[in-house]
Amino acid sequence: MEDWHCEVGNVSRLSAGDWAKAALEALAKGGLAAVAVEPIAVRLGTTKGSFYWHFRNRRALVEAALALWEQDTEKVIAALNEIADPARRMCALLENAMADPVDAAISFRLISAADDPGIAEIARRVSERRLAFMQAALEEMGTPPDLARRRVVVGYGSYLGVAALRRLGASDEPLTDFIDQVMAGLALPPS
Amino acid sequence: MEDWHCEVGNVSRLSAGDWAKAALEALAKGGLAAVAVEPIAVRLGTTKGSFYWHFRNRRALVEAALALWEQDTEKVIAALNEIADPARRMCALLENAMADPVDAAISFRLISAADDPGIAEIARRVSERRLAFMQAALEEMGTPPDLARRRVVVGYGSYLGVAALRRLGASDEPLTDFIDQVMAGLALPPS
DNA sequence: AGTCTTCCATACGCAGGCGTATGGTAGTTC
DNA sequence: GAACTACCATACGCCTGCGTATGGAAGACT
């Protein structure tokens, strides 16, 4: 799992991680169809020859990209867990999330492509992870697990949907309004 | 605009509307990439020759399919407007919407493909129409326009996001929970 | 009956993406 | 310094989709 971008002389050698990173960017920018070997090779200034040395096929590249995405979620969660107060933690989460249209774009691409069971499974796992993180915060504040779960599904759903509307240009309402409403829905004090 | 599926003898002739309908189904089922002339021709039991008589190119087919989708929204709105009581109207809307995963799937496909300005524009227009319909109901109940708008954005967003989570298999919570929460967020009495 | 219009089938060329085969280059190892 | 490995470039065949060109069938018109 330890792969490095290695640079020798003025010739740079690519790692599988470089390919995965570029693939994730392509996914966010152009959708699953844009995760195509030759265009990404051009973007990386190399050729297919490099790719098929590092990966078995295109599917493996997609999976590597999504693994990267999954790790990003873990990083964000780890960072937010530094915030002791659960209410402030959730508020920071919302602000954080709404400020990251790239992650939202990836989510939409995957939701759209959820007819592919492999894609759906990863998207489901990441969603589940995020929901669990939010639910834990509510439980910390004394909300019973079942109620917390139901509230968190709508809370995270609100984020997804409102981010989608902003992506479409169908909503330019200020973020504070949105955050206040979601916090209220989660039965948390406003920031 | 009057085109008919016409059947003469045992040979059926296709109309542009038949193509648009099939294209919309393909969009829902397989995404924008699945709106491809030849596969749809096979599905309709015909060939490209038919298609390029009815349409200028693939883009025109996509637009026709989305026009059909836009009309569906209008039909639903017209039907719901038969319900006099705004609160019950909104409740019926939510039940109606959550029972239609195909429409939701189309929404997700378009949100994902919103990097295409043409796609984004239609999706935005339809979203705006739905938001306006909901906002009108809230205003009927005395909510000031600005507040109604903000609530409705989160309400419709919640629908989109929760439908997405259900699509992923990340939520199997009962619909009544969701509906109650959204109705509460809209400051409407529960059903 | 012959022409005209409408609608469709077939065949073609082109482009782009996937995966493979094969050779080459630059370090590493002994 | 020679073999060896790791990494990459090039070239190829295949498939699928787009759009066009052209001919054919079947009813309508006169």
mmCIF file of N, CA and C (backbone and C1' of nucleotides) in Angstrom, chain A residues 30 32-43 48 51-52 57-59 61-62, chain C residues 14-20, chain D residues 11-17:
data_model
loop_
_atom_site.group_PDB
_atom_site.id
_atom_site.type_symbol
_atom_site.label_atom_id
_atom_site.label_comp_id
_atom_site.label_asym_id
_atom_site.label_seq_id
_atom_site.Cartn_x
_atom_site.Cartn_y
_atom_site.Cartn_z
ATOM 1 N N GLY A 30 -16.230 15.201 -14.252
ATOM 2 C CA GLY A 30 -16.924 14.760 -15.457
ATOM 3 C C GLY A 30 -17.770 13.505 -15.312
ATOM 4 N N LEU A 32 -18.546 9.400 -13.979
ATOM 5 C CA LEU A 32 -17.903 8.100 -14.140
ATOM 6 C C LEU A 32 -17.358 7.918 -15.550
ATOM 7 N N ALA A 33 -18.075 8.418 -16.535
ATOM 8 C CA ALA A 33 -17.617 8.259 -17.918
ATOM 9 C C ALA A 33 -16.291 8.962 -18.138
ATOM 10 N N ALA A 34 -16.010 9.964 -17.333
ATOM 11 C CA ALA A 34 -14.762 10.708 -17.489
ATOM 12 C C ALA A 34 -13.590 9.985 -16.842
ATOM 13 N N VAL A 35 -13.875 8.964 -16.074
ATOM 14 C CA VAL A 35 -12.779 8.139 -15.531
ATOM 15 C C VAL A 35 -12.380 7.171 -16.638
ATOM 16 N N ALA A 36 -11.643 7.701 -17.587
ATOM 17 C CA ALA A 36 -11.226 6.953 -18.767
ATOM 18 C C ALA A 36 -9.708 6.990 -18.843
ATOM 19 N N VAL A 37 -9.153 5.869 -19.204
ATOM 20 C CA VAL A 37 -7.704 5.702 -19.083
ATOM 21 C C VAL A 37 -6.938 6.711 -19.929
ATOM 22 N N GLU A 38 -7.263 6.767 -21.204
ATOM 23 C CA GLU A 38 -6.433 7.595 -22.089
ATOM 24 C C GLU A 38 -6.500 9.085 -21.748
ATOM 25 N N PRO A 39 -7.682 9.654 -21.533
ATOM 26 C CA PRO A 39 -7.711 11.074 -21.156
ATOM 27 C C PRO A 39 -6.941 11.366 -19.872
ATOM 28 N N ILE A 40 -7.061 10.494 -18.887
ATOM 29 C CA ILE A 40 -6.330 10.731 -17.641
ATOM 30 C C ILE A 40 -4.828 10.602 -17.879
ATOM 31 N N ALA A 41 -4.454 9.680 -18.738
ATOM 32 C CA ALA A 41 -3.036 9.543 -19.078
ATOM 33 C C ALA A 41 -2.500 10.847 -19.653
ATOM 34 N N VAL A 42 -3.253 11.439 -20.557
ATOM 35 C CA VAL A 42 -2.837 12.712 -21.139
ATOM 36 C C VAL A 42 -2.695 13.768 -20.046
ATOM 37 N N ARG A 43 -3.698 13.820 -19.178
ATOM 38 C CA ARG A 43 -3.671 14.789 -18.074
ATOM 39 C C ARG A 43 -2.426 14.605 -17.206
ATOM 40 N N LYS A 48 -1.108 5.080 -21.743
ATOM 41 C CA LYS A 48 -1.759 3.886 -21.203
ATOM 42 C C LYS A 48 -0.759 2.850 -20.709
ATOM 43 N N PHE A 51 -0.426 3.121 -17.169
ATOM 44 C CA PHE A 51 -1.619 2.694 -16.426
ATOM 45 C C PHE A 51 -1.703 1.179 -16.261
ATOM 46 N N TYR A 52 -1.581 0.474 -17.376
ATOM 47 C CA TYR A 52 -1.807 -0.971 -17.311
ATOM 48 C C TYR A 52 -0.648 -1.704 -16.647
ATOM 49 N N ASN A 57 -7.253 -3.124 -14.701
ATOM 50 C CA ASN A 57 -8.159 -2.575 -15.713
ATOM 51 C C ASN A 57 -8.810 -1.293 -15.179
ATOM 52 N N ARG A 58 -9.732 -0.783 -15.955
ATOM 53 C CA ARG A 58 -10.372 0.476 -15.599
ATOM 54 C C ARG A 58 -11.153 0.359 -14.282
ATOM 55 N N ARG A 59 -11.822 -0.735 -14.116
ATOM 56 C CA ARG A 59 -12.604 -0.954 -12.896
ATOM 57 C C ARG A 59 -11.742 -0.793 -11.645
ATOM 58 N N LEU A 61 -9.195 1.030 -11.342
ATOM 59 C CA LEU A 61 -8.917 2.459 -11.148
ATOM 60 C C LEU A 61 -10.065 3.145 -10.436
ATOM 61 N N VAL A 62 -11.283 2.844 -10.856
ATOM 62 C CA VAL A 62 -12.454 3.431 -10.212
ATOM 63 C C VAL A 62 -12.470 3.065 -8.730
ATOM 64 P P DC C 14 -13.216 8.082 -43.286
ATOM 65 O "O5'" DC C 14 -13.505 8.583 -41.800
ATOM 66 C "C5'" DC C 14 -14.429 9.656 -41.574
ATOM 67 C "C4'" DC C 14 -14.710 9.781 -40.094
ATOM 68 C "C3'" DC C 14 -13.455 9.695 -39.214
ATOM 69 O "O3'" DC C 14 -13.297 10.907 -38.506
ATOM 70 C "C1'" DC C 14 -15.235 8.346 -38.362
ATOM 71 P P DA C 15 -11.991 11.196 -37.675
ATOM 72 O "O5'" DA C 15 -12.466 10.982 -36.175
ATOM 73 C "C5'" DA C 15 -13.696 11.558 -35.755
ATOM 74 C "C4'" DA C 15 -14.033 11.072 -34.361
ATOM 75 C "C3'" DA C 15 -12.818 10.971 -33.428
ATOM 76 O "O3'" DA C 15 -13.153 11.553 -32.189
ATOM 77 C "C1'" DA C 15 -13.986 8.906 -33.496
ATOM 78 P P DG C 16 -12.010 11.892 -31.146
ATOM 79 O "O5'" DG C 16 -12.273 10.886 -29.941
ATOM 80 C "C5'" DG C 16 -13.571 10.788 -29.396
ATOM 81 C "C4'" DG C 16 -13.672 9.505 -28.577
ATOM 82 C "C3'" DG C 16 -12.461 9.256 -27.671
ATOM 83 O "O3'" DG C 16 -12.938 8.793 -26.433
ATOM 84 C "C1'" DG C 16 -12.849 7.386 -29.018
ATOM 85 P P DG C 17 -12.137 9.122 -25.062
ATOM 86 O "O5'" DG C 17 -12.180 7.752 -24.264
ATOM 87 C "C5'" DG C 17 -13.434 7.111 -24.046
ATOM 88 C "C4'" DG C 17 -13.246 5.624 -24.069
ATOM 89 C "C3'" DG C 17 -12.004 5.134 -23.320
ATOM 90 O "O3'" DG C 17 -12.383 4.398 -22.148
ATOM 91 C "C1'" DG C 17 -12.285 4.049 -25.422
ATOM 92 P P DC C 18 -11.279 3.761 -21.220
ATOM 93 O "O5'" DC C 18 -11.252 2.234 -21.684
ATOM 94 C "C5'" DC C 18 -12.441 1.481 -21.713
ATOM 95 C "C4'" DC C 18 -12.141 0.054 -22.113
ATOM 96 C "C3'" DC C 18 -10.989 -0.582 -21.334
ATOM 97 O "O3'" DC C 18 -11.397 -1.847 -20.830
ATOM 98 C "C1'" DC C 18 -10.576 -0.710 -23.688
ATOM 99 P P DG C 19 -10.618 -2.493 -19.595
ATOM 100 O "O5'" DG C 19 -9.541 -3.375 -20.369
ATOM 101 C "C5'" DG C 19 -10.018 -4.469 -21.136
ATOM 102 C "C4'" DG C 19 -8.930 -4.991 -22.035
ATOM 103 C "C3'" DG C 19 -7.620 -5.380 -21.345
ATOM 104 O "O3'" DG C 19 -7.332 -6.733 -21.656
ATOM 105 C "C1'" DG C 19 -7.191 -4.089 -23.281
ATOM 106 P P DT C 20 -6.017 -7.406 -21.096
ATOM 107 O "O5'" DT C 20 -5.085 -7.479 -22.401
ATOM 108 C "C5'" DT C 20 -5.618 -8.019 -23.596
ATOM 109 C "C4'" DT C 20 -4.538 -8.106 -24.663
ATOM 110 C "C3'" DT C 20 -3.195 -8.642 -24.171
ATOM 111 O "O3'" DT C 20 -2.669 -9.511 -25.168
ATOM 112 C "C1'" DT C 20 -2.878 -6.536 -25.168
ATOM 113 P P DA D 11 3.812 4.476 -33.132
ATOM 114 O "O5'" DA D 11 3.174 3.028 -33.375
ATOM 115 C "C5'" DA D 11 3.964 1.870 -33.103
ATOM 116 C "C4'" DA D 11 3.101 0.629 -33.247
ATOM 117 C "C3'" DA D 11 1.934 0.782 -34.223
ATOM 118 O "O3'" DA D 11 1.798 -0.415 -34.974
ATOM 119 C "C1'" DA D 11 1.124 0.126 -32.118
ATOM 120 P P DC D 12 0.827 -0.422 -36.233
ATOM 121 O "O5'" DC D 12 -0.334 -1.403 -35.780
ATOM 122 C "C5'" DC D 12 0.000 -2.744 -35.401
ATOM 123 C "C4'" DC D 12 -1.088 -3.320 -34.551
ATOM 124 C "C3'" DC D 12 -2.478 -3.343 -35.184
ATOM 125 O "O3'" DC D 12 -2.715 -4.622 -35.760
ATOM 126 C "C1'" DC D 12 -2.516 -2.862 -32.819
ATOM 127 P P DG D 13 -3.995 -4.794 -36.677
ATOM 128 O "O5'" DG D 13 -5.104 -5.336 -35.678
ATOM 129 C "C5'" DG D 13 -4.799 -6.429 -34.810
ATOM 130 C "C4'" DG D 13 -5.987 -6.698 -33.907
ATOM 131 C "C3'" DG D 13 -7.346 -6.674 -34.620
ATOM 132 O "O3'" DG D 13 -8.144 -7.761 -34.154
ATOM 133 C "C1'" DG D 13 -7.332 -5.069 -32.881
ATOM 134 P P DC D 14 -9.539 -8.027 -34.788
ATOM 135 O "O5'" DC D 14 -10.547 -7.454 -33.720
ATOM 136 C "C5'" DC D 14 -10.489 -7.895 -32.358
ATOM 137 C "C4'" DC D 14 -11.372 -7.019 -31.500
ATOM 138 C "C3'" DC D 14 -12.749 -6.775 -32.101
ATOM 139 O "O3'" DC D 14 -13.727 -7.474 -31.343
ATOM 140 C "C1'" DC D 14 -11.801 -4.787 -31.154
ATOM 141 P P DC D 15 -15.229 -7.521 -31.823
ATOM 142 O "O5'" DC D 15 -15.891 -6.326 -31.016
ATOM 143 C "C5'" DC D 15 -15.659 -6.220 -29.612
ATOM 144 C "C4'" DC D 15 -16.208 -4.905 -29.114
ATOM 145 C "C3'" DC D 15 -17.608 -4.579 -29.652
ATOM 146 O "O3'" DC D 15 -18.464 -4.316 -28.563
ATOM 147 C "C1'" DC D 15 -16.141 -2.724 -29.929
ATOM 148 P P DT D 16 -20.050 -4.325 -28.813
ATOM 149 O "O5'" DT D 16 -20.399 -2.784 -28.616
ATOM 150 C "C5'" DT D 16 -19.805 -2.066 -27.543
ATOM 151 C "C4'" DT D 16 -19.973 -0.571 -27.761
ATOM 152 C "C3'" DT D 16 -21.324 -0.182 -28.391
ATOM 153 O "O3'" DT D 16 -21.823 0.936 -27.691
ATOM 154 C "C1'" DT D 16 -19.581 0.786 -29.606
ATOM 155 P P DG D 17 -23.470 1.199 -27.706
ATOM 156 O "O5'" DG D 17 -23.570 2.702 -28.217
ATOM 157 C "C5'" DG D 17 -22.845 3.713 -27.540
ATOM 158 C "C4'" DG D 17 -22.504 4.819 -28.499
ATOM 159 C "C3'" DG D 17 -23.679 5.269 -29.371
ATOM 160 O "O3'" DG D 17 -24.072 6.604 -29.037
ATOM 161 C "C1'" DG D 17 -21.660 5.027 -30.634
#
